[in-house]
Amino acid sequence: MGEPEIIDVHGDARYGWFDGVLTGPRPPDRRLREAQRELSAVGLGAVDITSDGGRFSLLPPEGTLAGDCMTVAHLDAFVLGLRALVAELPESGDVESSLRCTEVFADATRETLVLVEDGDLRAISRTRAVADADRRREPAHVRAAARQPIGWGRLLAVLALSLVVFTIVAWQGGWIDRTMSADAQALSPALERFDGMLAVEVEPYWGDYKVHVRRGAAYPDTPGAVQTRIEGAADTADRAAVNAVADGGDVFVRLEAGDGAVLASRSISLRPLLSNPEAVIEARLPGRIRAVSVRLALDAGAGE
């Protein structure tokens, strides 16, 4: 599973752990309960699956797992369960994975990143030397450390280090950005080629933004209206925008900074608007401090 390794591993893993999260469009609740039950029964520990609006999040088992859990059979069964879940997800949104498995062997550590590409799982592995941080995760070491008394000086040092680590992780993970994100009401919709045909509203949602796209006042709902828009197109890009609306195609919702940099983007399908004048298409974008506008575009745009 994965790409060529740098260091050979020998024997069975002594212990290991999981990090990260898998998120995607929400399937029926019955399927989520079934997946949680099946994945938790693999033998790696309890899996936590939660849902929020139209999306779900899957958290892998917590804590350090002993070597008798981190076997090839257990890991293969876990990946097969994830693959089965991903294959049954709706096509209404992106599937994202930051899941990572770390296995510690006697002479090396193997890290495997689980990605989702084209609706399927892809595992990329690398091996490296065992680091001190890996050894500190060893179950026996953790138990021994828990029994040792800690003085006030050491406690303050640990707390200070924890604060630094938390700040770094919060920054890299986008939590600070979400906490201090620009006010959703202050974001200006940039419709440009879609002006009149579509309308956009933005609302805050737990540090993120919910973008609602619906028919605009000049939505071309007849062949004649479509033809008129096409004949009035200034260039091929304008024509492509009309066709995307008329055919119910895919467009991008982009969160942009003041300098035009794309901070985040999501692809949405306009198909629901074809048959339902009241349909609302929702896209969720992460909160960003530098956010200035939400743009509808034909492409994902260039990031930072």
Short mmCIF file of N, CA and C in Angstrom, two decimals, residues 179-275:
data_model
loop_
_atom_site.label_atom_id
_atom_site.label_comp_id
_atom_site.label_asym_id
_atom_site.label_seq_id
_atom_site.Cartn_x
_atom_site.Cartn_y
_atom_site.Cartn_z
N THR A 179 -11.57 31.62 13.57
CA THR A 179 -12.00 32.42 14.72
C THR A 179 -12.03 33.90 14.39
N MET A 180 -11.06 34.36 13.58
CA MET A 180 -10.94 35.78 13.27
C MET A 180 -11.33 36.07 11.83
N SER A 181 -12.13 35.21 11.25
CA SER A 181 -12.49 35.37 9.83
C SER A 181 -13.30 36.63 9.61
N ALA A 182 -13.21 37.13 8.37
CA ALA A 182 -13.95 38.34 8.00
C ALA A 182 -15.45 38.11 8.12
N ASP A 183 -16.17 39.16 8.48
CA ASP A 183 -17.62 39.08 8.65
C ASP A 183 -18.28 38.69 7.32
N ALA A 184 -19.14 37.70 7.38
CA ALA A 184 -19.80 37.22 6.16
C ALA A 184 -20.60 38.33 5.49
N GLN A 185 -21.21 39.20 6.31
CA GLN A 185 -22.02 40.28 5.75
C GLN A 185 -21.18 41.30 5.00
N ALA A 186 -19.86 41.33 5.30
CA ALA A 186 -18.98 42.31 4.65
C ALA A 186 -18.41 41.79 3.34
N LEU A 187 -18.62 40.51 3.03
CA LEU A 187 -18.09 39.95 1.79
C LEU A 187 -18.96 40.40 0.61
N SER A 188 -18.33 40.94 -0.40
CA SER A 188 -19.09 41.42 -1.55
C SER A 188 -19.18 40.33 -2.62
N PRO A 189 -20.39 39.96 -3.06
CA PRO A 189 -20.53 38.98 -4.13
C PRO A 189 -20.02 39.55 -5.45
N ALA A 190 -19.22 38.78 -6.16
CA ALA A 190 -18.71 39.19 -7.47
C ALA A 190 -19.28 38.21 -8.50
N LEU A 191 -20.32 38.65 -9.21
CA LEU A 191 -21.01 37.75 -10.15
C LEU A 191 -20.47 37.86 -11.57
N GLU A 192 -20.07 39.04 -11.98
CA GLU A 192 -19.47 39.29 -13.29
C GLU A 192 -20.26 38.63 -14.42
N ARG A 193 -19.72 37.59 -15.01
CA ARG A 193 -20.35 36.97 -16.19
C ARG A 193 -21.71 36.35 -15.86
N PHE A 194 -21.96 36.11 -14.58
CA PHE A 194 -23.23 35.50 -14.17
C PHE A 194 -24.21 36.54 -13.63
N ASP A 195 -23.84 37.81 -13.70
CA ASP A 195 -24.68 38.87 -13.13
C ASP A 195 -26.07 38.85 -13.77
N GLY A 196 -27.09 38.85 -12.92
CA GLY A 196 -28.47 38.79 -13.39
C GLY A 196 -28.97 37.37 -13.52
N MET A 197 -28.16 36.49 -14.07
CA MET A 197 -28.58 35.10 -14.23
C MET A 197 -28.64 34.37 -12.89
N LEU A 198 -27.70 34.68 -12.00
CA LEU A 198 -27.63 34.03 -10.69
C LEU A 198 -27.56 35.08 -9.59
N ALA A 199 -27.95 34.68 -8.39
CA ALA A 199 -27.87 35.54 -7.23
C ALA A 199 -27.14 34.79 -6.12
N VAL A 200 -26.39 35.52 -5.30
CA VAL A 200 -25.57 34.91 -4.26
C VAL A 200 -25.82 35.60 -2.92
N GLU A 201 -25.94 34.79 -1.88
CA GLU A 201 -26.02 35.30 -0.50
C GLU A 201 -25.01 34.54 0.34
N VAL A 202 -24.42 35.22 1.33
CA VAL A 202 -23.42 34.61 2.20
C VAL A 202 -23.85 34.78 3.65
N GLU A 203 -23.75 33.71 4.43
CA GLU A 203 -24.05 33.79 5.85
C GLU A 203 -22.95 33.10 6.65
N PRO A 204 -22.73 33.53 7.89
CA PRO A 204 -21.71 32.89 8.72
C PRO A 204 -22.18 31.53 9.20
N TYR A 205 -21.19 30.64 9.43
CA TYR A 205 -21.53 29.30 9.92
C TYR A 205 -20.33 28.74 10.67
N TRP A 206 -20.32 28.93 11.99
CA TRP A 206 -19.27 28.38 12.86
C TRP A 206 -17.87 28.69 12.34
N GLY A 207 -17.64 29.95 12.03
CA GLY A 207 -16.32 30.34 11.55
C GLY A 207 -16.14 30.15 10.06
N ASP A 208 -17.06 29.46 9.40
CA ASP A 208 -17.01 29.28 7.96
C ASP A 208 -18.05 30.18 7.30
N TYR A 209 -18.20 30.03 6.00
CA TYR A 209 -19.21 30.77 5.26
C TYR A 209 -20.10 29.78 4.51
N LYS A 210 -21.41 30.00 4.60
CA LYS A 210 -22.34 29.26 3.75
C LYS A 210 -22.75 30.19 2.62
N VAL A 211 -22.50 29.74 1.41
CA VAL A 211 -22.84 30.53 0.23
C VAL A 211 -24.07 29.90 -0.42
N HIS A 212 -25.12 30.70 -0.60
CA HIS A 212 -26.35 30.23 -1.23
C HIS A 212 -26.46 30.82 -2.63
N VAL A 213 -26.59 29.94 -3.62
CA VAL A 213 -26.72 30.37 -5.01
C VAL A 213 -28.11 29.99 -5.50
N ARG A 214 -28.81 30.96 -6.08
CA ARG A 214 -30.16 30.71 -6.60
C ARG A 214 -30.32 31.44 -7.93
N ARG A 215 -31.51 31.26 -8.54
CA ARG A 215 -31.80 31.99 -9.78
C ARG A 215 -31.79 33.50 -9.55
N GLY A 216 -31.24 34.22 -10.53
CA GLY A 216 -31.29 35.67 -10.49
C GLY A 216 -32.51 36.20 -11.21
N ALA A 217 -32.68 37.53 -11.18
CA ALA A 217 -33.86 38.14 -11.80
C ALA A 217 -33.89 37.92 -13.31
N ALA A 218 -32.71 37.77 -13.92
CA ALA A 218 -32.65 37.59 -15.38
C ALA A 218 -32.22 36.17 -15.74
N TYR A 219 -32.61 35.21 -14.92
CA TYR A 219 -32.27 33.82 -15.21
C TYR A 219 -32.91 33.40 -16.53
N PRO A 220 -32.13 32.88 -17.48
CA PRO A 220 -32.69 32.51 -18.79
C PRO A 220 -33.43 31.16 -18.72
N ASP A 221 -34.73 31.22 -18.53
CA ASP A 221 -35.51 30.00 -18.32
C ASP A 221 -36.25 29.54 -19.57
N THR A 222 -35.97 30.14 -20.71
CA THR A 222 -36.57 29.70 -21.97
C THR A 222 -35.47 29.66 -23.04
N PRO A 223 -35.65 28.85 -24.08
CA PRO A 223 -34.64 28.81 -25.16
C PRO A 223 -34.41 30.19 -25.78
N GLY A 224 -35.48 30.98 -25.89
CA GLY A 224 -35.33 32.31 -26.46
C GLY A 224 -34.46 33.20 -25.59
N ALA A 225 -34.65 33.12 -24.27
CA ALA A 225 -33.85 33.93 -23.34
C ALA A 225 -32.39 33.50 -23.39
N VAL A 226 -32.18 32.21 -23.50
CA VAL A 226 -30.80 31.71 -23.60
C VAL A 226 -30.14 32.23 -24.88
N GLN A 227 -30.85 32.17 -25.99
CA GLN A 227 -30.30 32.63 -27.27
C GLN A 227 -29.98 34.12 -27.22
N THR A 228 -30.85 34.89 -26.58
CA THR A 228 -30.62 36.34 -26.47
C THR A 228 -29.35 36.61 -25.68
N ARG A 229 -29.13 35.88 -24.58
CA ARG A 229 -27.93 36.06 -23.78
C ARG A 229 -26.68 35.67 -24.57
N ILE A 230 -26.79 34.57 -25.33
CA ILE A 230 -25.64 34.13 -26.11
C ILE A 230 -25.29 35.16 -27.18
N GLU A 231 -26.31 35.69 -27.87
CA GLU A 231 -26.05 36.69 -28.90
C GLU A 231 -25.45 37.96 -28.33
N GLY A 232 -25.76 38.25 -27.07
CA GLY A 232 -25.22 39.45 -26.44
C GLY A 232 -23.90 39.22 -25.73
N ALA A 233 -23.37 38.00 -25.81
CA ALA A 233 -22.11 37.69 -25.13
C ALA A 233 -20.96 38.49 -25.73
N ALA A 234 -20.11 39.04 -24.86
CA ALA A 234 -18.99 39.85 -25.33
C ALA A 234 -17.82 39.00 -25.81
N ASP A 235 -17.69 37.79 -25.27
CA ASP A 235 -16.58 36.94 -25.68
C ASP A 235 -16.97 35.48 -25.40
N THR A 236 -16.05 34.58 -25.68
CA THR A 236 -16.34 33.16 -25.51
C THR A 236 -16.55 32.78 -24.05
N ALA A 237 -15.90 33.51 -23.14
CA ALA A 237 -16.10 33.22 -21.72
C ALA A 237 -17.52 33.58 -21.28
N ASP A 238 -18.03 34.71 -21.79
CA ASP A 238 -19.42 35.08 -21.50
C ASP A 238 -20.37 34.01 -22.05
N ARG A 239 -20.08 33.54 -23.26
CA ARG A 239 -20.91 32.50 -23.87
C ARG A 239 -20.87 31.22 -23.02
N ALA A 240 -19.68 30.87 -22.51
CA ALA A 240 -19.54 29.67 -21.68
C ALA A 240 -20.33 29.81 -20.38
N ALA A 241 -20.38 31.02 -19.83
CA ALA A 241 -21.15 31.24 -18.60
C ALA A 241 -22.64 31.04 -18.86
N VAL A 242 -23.12 31.55 -19.98
CA VAL A 242 -24.54 31.36 -20.34
C VAL A 242 -24.83 29.88 -20.52
N ASN A 243 -23.97 29.19 -21.21
CA ASN A 243 -24.18 27.75 -21.44
C ASN A 243 -24.17 26.97 -20.14
N ALA A 244 -23.28 27.36 -19.20
CA ALA A 244 -23.22 26.66 -17.91
C ALA A 244 -24.54 26.80 -17.17
N VAL A 245 -25.12 28.00 -17.20
CA VAL A 245 -26.41 28.21 -16.55
C VAL A 245 -27.52 27.48 -17.28
N ALA A 246 -27.54 27.60 -18.61
CA ALA A 246 -28.62 27.00 -19.40
C ALA A 246 -28.59 25.48 -19.36
N ASP A 247 -27.39 24.89 -19.25
CA ASP A 247 -27.25 23.43 -19.26
C ASP A 247 -27.20 22.84 -17.86
N GLY A 248 -27.22 23.68 -16.83
CA GLY A 248 -27.09 23.17 -15.47
C GLY A 248 -25.71 22.60 -15.22
N GLY A 249 -24.68 23.26 -15.73
CA GLY A 249 -23.31 22.77 -15.61
C GLY A 249 -22.67 23.12 -14.27
N ASP A 250 -21.38 22.87 -14.18
CA ASP A 250 -20.63 23.13 -12.96
C ASP A 250 -19.93 24.48 -13.04
N VAL A 251 -19.96 25.22 -11.94
CA VAL A 251 -19.21 26.46 -11.82
C VAL A 251 -18.49 26.44 -10.47
N PHE A 252 -17.66 27.43 -10.23
CA PHE A 252 -16.89 27.48 -9.00
C PHE A 252 -17.30 28.68 -8.15
N VAL A 253 -17.40 28.43 -6.85
CA VAL A 253 -17.59 29.51 -5.88
C VAL A 253 -16.23 29.74 -5.24
N ARG A 254 -15.68 30.94 -5.39
CA ARG A 254 -14.33 31.23 -4.92
C ARG A 254 -14.35 32.29 -3.81
N LEU A 255 -13.57 32.04 -2.77
CA LEU A 255 -13.35 33.01 -1.71
C LEU A 255 -12.04 33.72 -2.03
N GLU A 256 -12.08 35.04 -2.17
CA GLU A 256 -10.90 35.77 -2.63
C GLU A 256 -10.48 36.85 -1.65
N ALA A 257 -9.17 37.12 -1.66
CA ALA A 257 -8.60 38.22 -0.88
C ALA A 257 -8.66 39.50 -1.70
N GLY A 258 -8.26 40.61 -1.09
CA GLY A 258 -8.31 41.89 -1.78
C GLY A 258 -7.41 41.97 -2.99
N ASP A 259 -6.31 41.18 -2.99
CA ASP A 259 -5.39 41.20 -4.13
C ASP A 259 -5.77 40.20 -5.21
N GLY A 260 -6.93 39.55 -5.05
CA GLY A 260 -7.40 38.60 -6.05
C GLY A 260 -6.97 37.17 -5.80
N ALA A 261 -6.14 36.93 -4.78
CA ALA A 261 -5.72 35.56 -4.49
C ALA A 261 -6.92 34.72 -4.06
N VAL A 262 -6.98 33.49 -4.57
CA VAL A 262 -8.08 32.59 -4.22
C VAL A 262 -7.73 31.88 -2.92
N LEU A 263 -8.50 32.15 -1.86
CA LEU A 263 -8.25 31.56 -0.55
C LEU A 263 -8.87 30.17 -0.44
N ALA A 264 -9.95 29.93 -1.16
CA ALA A 264 -10.62 28.63 -1.17
C ALA A 264 -11.60 28.62 -2.34
N SER A 265 -11.92 27.43 -2.84
CA SER A 265 -12.90 27.34 -3.92
C SER A 265 -13.65 26.01 -3.81
N ARG A 266 -14.89 26.01 -4.27
CA ARG A 266 -15.73 24.82 -4.27
C ARG A 266 -16.47 24.75 -5.60
N SER A 267 -16.59 23.57 -6.13
CA SER A 267 -17.35 23.36 -7.36
C SER A 267 -18.80 23.03 -7.00
N ILE A 268 -19.74 23.66 -7.72
CA ILE A 268 -21.15 23.37 -7.51
C ILE A 268 -21.81 23.08 -8.86
N SER A 269 -22.86 22.30 -8.82
CA SER A 269 -23.64 22.01 -10.02
C SER A 269 -24.89 22.89 -10.03
N LEU A 270 -25.17 23.51 -11.17
CA LEU A 270 -26.34 24.37 -11.31
C LEU A 270 -27.58 23.60 -11.77
N ARG A 271 -27.47 22.28 -11.86
CA ARG A 271 -28.57 21.48 -12.39
C ARG A 271 -29.88 21.66 -11.60
N PRO A 272 -29.85 21.75 -10.25
CA PRO A 272 -31.12 21.89 -9.53
C PRO A 272 -31.93 23.12 -9.95
N LEU A 273 -31.26 24.16 -10.49
CA LEU A 273 -31.98 25.38 -10.87
C LEU A 273 -32.81 25.20 -12.14
N LEU A 274 -32.50 24.17 -12.94
CA LEU A 274 -33.18 24.01 -14.22
C LEU A 274 -34.67 23.77 -14.05
N SER A 275 -35.05 22.92 -13.12
CA SER A 275 -36.45 22.52 -12.99
C SER A 275 -37.16 23.14 -11.80
#
